[in-house]
């Protein structure tokens, strides 16, 4: 996984590539808003403005390096025409190119959620609401939540609290079609962003 200085270099390289494509033509494909000179892209409920000049929040402040890279990849990876999109749910591990990042994802997403919210289901539910998470009915999990990382990339979080026999467990699921819109590193970042925003809203 890239470190902050590398993120900045990558971001600058991606900005050059963004200027070579019509980002506004992708707004409808991705289901994102557009206005004069910029796209309005929600990431876990926070809106970011994307233009050929860069990526900011609505106040004009620069987005974090990781967010900038993810949003650039989101626009650059989007195909000119959408293929049939699978709604099958998969873990990060099941994506064919995820192998090198599976350990990173598990450590920085699942395990952080497990350790932070053990015995804290009401807090997890409250924090999820801040991010636009919706509670789903589940017969198999203590808490099942649906988030929208980015338009066309929903994320499902299933959480079982500890009991007398087992420690708390968390699993994060994506639609199989998520790989149409993001590379594996950027998809992993959507997991770590979810965990980070749940523990520090």
CSV table of C-alpha atoms in Angstrom, one decimal:
chain,number,residue,atom,x,y,z
A,1,UNK,CA,0.0,0.0,0.0
A,2,UNK,CA,1.3,3.4,-0.9
A,3,UNK,CA,2.6,5.9,1.6
A,4,UNK,CA,1.6,9.6,1.6
A,5,UNK,CA,4.4,11.0,-0.5
A,6,UNK,CA,3.8,8.3,-3.1
A,7,UNK,CA,0.1,9.1,-3.0
A,8,UNK,CA,0.9,12.7,-3.9
A,9,UNK,CA,3.1,11.6,-6.9
A,10,UNK,CA,0.4,9.2,-8.0
A,11,UNK,CA,-2.3,11.8,-7.7
A,12,UNK,CA,-0.4,14.3,-9.9
A,13,UNK,CA,0.1,11.6,-12.5
A,14,UNK,CA,-3.6,10.8,-12.4
A,15,UNK,CA,-4.5,14.4,-12.8
A,16,UNK,CA,-2.6,14.5,-16.1
A,17,UNK,CA,-4.5,11.4,-17.2
A,18,UNK,CA,-7.9,13.0,-16.2
A,19,UNK,CA,-7.2,15.9,-18.4
A,20,UNK,CA,-6.9,13.5,-21.3
A,21,UNK,CA,-10.5,12.2,-21.0
A,22,UNK,CA,-14.0,13.7,-20.8
A,23,UNK,CA,-14.7,13.2,-17.1
A,24,UNK,CA,-18.2,14.8,-17.6
A,25,UNK,CA,-19.2,12.1,-20.1
A,26,UNK,CA,-18.8,9.6,-17.2
A,27,UNK,CA,-21.1,11.3,-14.8
A,28,UNK,CA,-24.3,9.6,-16.1
A,29,UNK,CA,-22.6,6.2,-16.3
A,30,UNK,CA,-21.5,6.5,-12.7
A,31,UNK,CA,-24.6,8.2,-11.4
A,32,UNK,CA,-22.8,11.3,-10.1
A,33,UNK,CA,-23.8,14.9,-10.2
A,34,UNK,CA,-22.2,17.5,-12.4
A,35,UNK,CA,-22.3,21.2,-12.7
A,36,UNK,CA,-20.3,23.8,-14.6
A,37,UNK,CA,-16.7,22.8,-14.5
A,38,UNK,CA,-16.9,20.0,-11.9
A,39,UNK,CA,-18.3,16.7,-10.8
A,40,UNK,CA,-19.9,16.2,-7.3
A,41,UNK,CA,-18.9,12.8,-6.1
A,42,UNK,CA,-20.1,11.4,-2.7
A,43,UNK,CA,-17.7,9.1,-0.8
A,44,UNK,CA,-19.4,7.5,2.2
A,45,UNK,CA,-21.8,10.5,2.2
A,46,UNK,CA,-19.2,13.2,2.0
A,47,UNK,CA,-19.2,15.2,-1.2
A,48,UNK,CA,-16.1,16.0,-3.1
A,49,UNK,CA,-15.7,18.2,-6.1
A,50,UNK,CA,-13.6,16.9,-9.0
A,51,UNK,CA,-12.4,19.1,-11.8
A,52,UNK,CA,-9.4,19.1,-14.1
A,53,UNK,CA,-7.7,21.3,-11.6
A,54,UNK,CA,-8.0,18.9,-8.7
A,55,UNK,CA,-10.1,17.4,-6.0
A,56,UNK,CA,-11.5,19.3,-3.0
A,57,UNK,CA,-14.3,19.3,-0.5
A,58,UNK,CA,-17.2,21.8,-1.0
A,59,UNK,CA,-15.3,24.4,1.1
A,60,UNK,CA,-12.4,24.2,-1.3
A,61,UNK,CA,-10.1,22.4,1.0
A,62,UNK,CA,-8.0,19.7,-0.5
A,63,UNK,CA,-9.1,16.1,0.0
A,64,UNK,CA,-6.7,13.7,1.7
A,65,UNK,CA,-4.2,12.0,-0.5
A,66,UNK,CA,-5.9,8.6,-0.3
A,67,UNK,CA,-9.3,10.1,-1.2
A,68,UNK,CA,-7.8,11.9,-4.2
A,69,UNK,CA,-6.2,8.8,-5.5
A,70,UNK,CA,-9.5,6.8,-5.1
A,71,UNK,CA,-11.6,9.4,-6.9
A,72,UNK,CA,-9.1,9.7,-9.7
A,73,UNK,CA,-9.1,5.9,-10.2
A,74,UNK,CA,-12.9,5.8,-10.0
A,75,UNK,CA,-13.1,8.2,-13.0
A,76,UNK,CA,-10.2,6.7,-14.9
A,77,UNK,CA,-11.3,3.1,-14.5
A,78,UNK,CA,-14.9,3.7,-15.5
A,79,UNK,CA,-15.5,2.0,-18.9
A,80,UNK,CA,-17.0,3.9,-21.8
A,81,UNK,CA,-19.9,1.5,-21.7
A,82,UNK,CA,-21.1,-0.5,-18.7
A,83,UNK,CA,-21.0,-4.2,-19.0
A,84,UNK,CA,-23.7,-6.4,-17.3
A,85,UNK,CA,-23.1,-5.7,-13.6
A,86,UNK,CA,-23.1,-8.6,-11.2
A,87,UNK,CA,-24.9,-8.0,-7.8
A,88,UNK,CA,-23.3,-11.1,-6.3
A,89,UNK,CA,-21.7,-10.2,-3.0
A,90,UNK,CA,-18.1,-11.2,-2.4
A,91,UNK,CA,-15.4,-10.6,0.2
A,92,UNK,CA,-12.3,-8.6,-0.8
A,93,UNK,CA,-10.3,-11.8,-0.8
A,94,UNK,CA,-12.5,-13.2,-3.6
A,95,UNK,CA,-11.5,-10.6,-6.2
A,96,UNK,CA,-9.0,-12.2,-8.5
A,97,UNK,CA,-6.3,-9.5,-8.2
A,98,UNK,CA,-6.7,-8.9,-4.5
A,99,UNK,CA,-4.1,-11.4,-3.3
A,100,UNK,CA,-1.2,-9.1,-2.3
A,101,UNK,CA,-3.5,-6.7,-0.4
A,102,UNK,CA,-5.7,-9.2,1.5
A,103,UNK,CA,-3.7,-9.1,4.7
A,104,UNK,CA,-3.6,-5.3,4.6
A,105,UNK,CA,-7.3,-5.2,4.1
A,106,UNK,CA,-8.1,-7.6,6.9
A,107,UNK,CA,-5.8,-5.8,9.4
A,108,UNK,CA,-6.9,-2.3,8.5
A,109,UNK,CA,-10.6,-2.9,8.0
A,110,UNK,CA,-12.2,-6.0,9.6
A,111,UNK,CA,-9.9,-6.2,12.6
A,112,UNK,CA,-10.1,-2.5,13.4
A,113,UNK,CA,-13.9,-2.7,13.4
A,114,UNK,CA,-13.9,-5.9,15.5
A,115,UNK,CA,-11.7,-4.5,18.2
A,116,UNK,CA,-13.3,-1.0,18.3
A,117,UNK,CA,-16.9,-2.1,18.5
A,118,UNK,CA,-16.7,-5.2,20.6
A,119,UNK,CA,-19.6,-4.8,23.1
A,120,UNK,CA,-20.5,-1.5,21.4
A,121,UNK,CA,-23.2,-2.3,18.9
A,122,UNK,CA,-25.3,0.8,19.7
A,123,UNK,CA,-22.2,2.9,19.0
A,124,UNK,CA,-21.5,1.2,15.8
A,125,UNK,CA,-25.1,1.7,14.7
A,126,UNK,CA,-24.9,5.4,15.6
A,127,UNK,CA,-21.6,5.9,13.8
A,128,UNK,CA,-22.9,4.1,10.7
A,129,UNK,CA,-25.8,6.5,10.6
A,130,UNK,CA,-23.4,9.4,10.3
A,131,UNK,CA,-21.9,7.8,7.2
A,132,UNK,CA,-25.3,7.2,5.7
A,133,UNK,CA,-25.3,3.5,6.6
A,134,UNK,CA,-28.7,1.7,6.6
A,135,UNK,CA,-29.5,-1.2,8.9
A,136,UNK,CA,-30.6,-4.3,7.1
A,137,UNK,CA,-32.7,-7.2,8.5
A,138,UNK,CA,-30.5,-10.2,9.2
A,139,UNK,CA,-31.1,-13.5,10.8
A,140,UNK,CA,-27.5,-14.5,10.9
A,141,UNK,CA,-25.7,-11.3,12.2
A,142,UNK,CA,-26.1,-9.1,15.2
A,143,UNK,CA,-25.9,-6.1,12.9
A,144,UNK,CA,-25.9,-5.8,9.1
A,145,UNK,CA,-25.3,-2.4,7.5
A,146,UNK,CA,-25.3,-1.1,4.0
A,147,UNK,CA,-23.2,1.8,3.0
A,148,UNK,CA,-22.4,3.4,-0.4
A,149,UNK,CA,-18.7,3.9,-0.8
A,150,UNK,CA,-19.2,5.5,-4.2
A,151,UNK,CA,-22.1,5.5,-6.6
A,152,UNK,CA,-22.4,2.0,-8.0
A,153,UNK,CA,-20.2,0.6,-5.2
A,154,UNK,CA,-22.3,-0.4,-2.2
A,155,UNK,CA,-20.6,-2.0,0.8
A,156,UNK,CA,-22.2,-4.4,3.2
A,157,UNK,CA,-20.8,-4.7,6.8
A,158,UNK,CA,-21.9,-7.7,8.8
A,159,UNK,CA,-21.0,-7.7,12.5
A,160,UNK,CA,-21.4,-10.3,15.2
A,161,UNK,CA,-20.6,-9.2,18.8
A,162,UNK,CA,-18.5,-11.4,21.1
A,163,UNK,CA,-20.3,-14.0,23.2
A,164,UNK,CA,-19.2,-16.7,25.6
A,165,UNK,CA,-17.7,-18.8,22.8
A,166,UNK,CA,-16.5,-16.4,20.1
A,167,UNK,CA,-14.8,-13.1,19.8
A,168,UNK,CA,-16.5,-10.3,17.8
A,169,UNK,CA,-16.3,-10.7,14.0
A,170,UNK,CA,-16.8,-8.3,11.1
A,171,UNK,CA,-17.0,-9.0,7.4
A,172,UNK,CA,-17.0,-6.5,4.6
A,173,UNK,CA,-18.7,-7.4,1.3
A,174,UNK,CA,-18.8,-5.8,-2.1
A,175,UNK,CA,-20.7,-6.5,-5.2
A,176,UNK,CA,-18.6,-8.5,-7.7
A,177,UNK,CA,-19.0,-5.6,-10.1
A,178,UNK,CA,-16.9,-3.3,-7.9
A,179,UNK,CA,-13.8,-4.3,-9.9
A,180,UNK,CA,-15.4,-2.7,-13.0
A,181,UNK,CA,-15.0,0.7,-11.3
A,182,UNK,CA,-11.9,0.5,-9.1
A,183,UNK,CA,-8.5,-1.3,-9.1
A,184,UNK,CA,-7.8,-3.5,-6.1
A,185,UNK,CA,-5.6,-0.9,-4.2
A,186,UNK,CA,-8.3,1.7,-4.5
A,187,UNK,CA,-11.0,-0.8,-3.5
A,188,UNK,CA,-8.9,-1.7,-0.4
A,189,UNK,CA,-8.8,2.0,0.5
A,190,UNK,CA,-12.6,2.1,0.5
A,191,UNK,CA,-12.5,-0.5,3.2
A,192,UNK,CA,-9.9,1.3,5.3
A,193,UNK,CA,-11.8,4.6,4.9
A,194,UNK,CA,-15.0,2.9,6.1
A,195,UNK,CA,-13.2,1.6,9.2
A,196,UNK,CA,-11.4,5.0,9.8
A,197,UNK,CA,-14.6,7.0,9.5
A,198,UNK,CA,-16.5,4.6,11.8
A,199,UNK,CA,-13.9,5.0,14.6
A,200,UNK,CA,-13.3,8.7,14.0
A,201,UNK,CA,-16.5,10.2,12.5
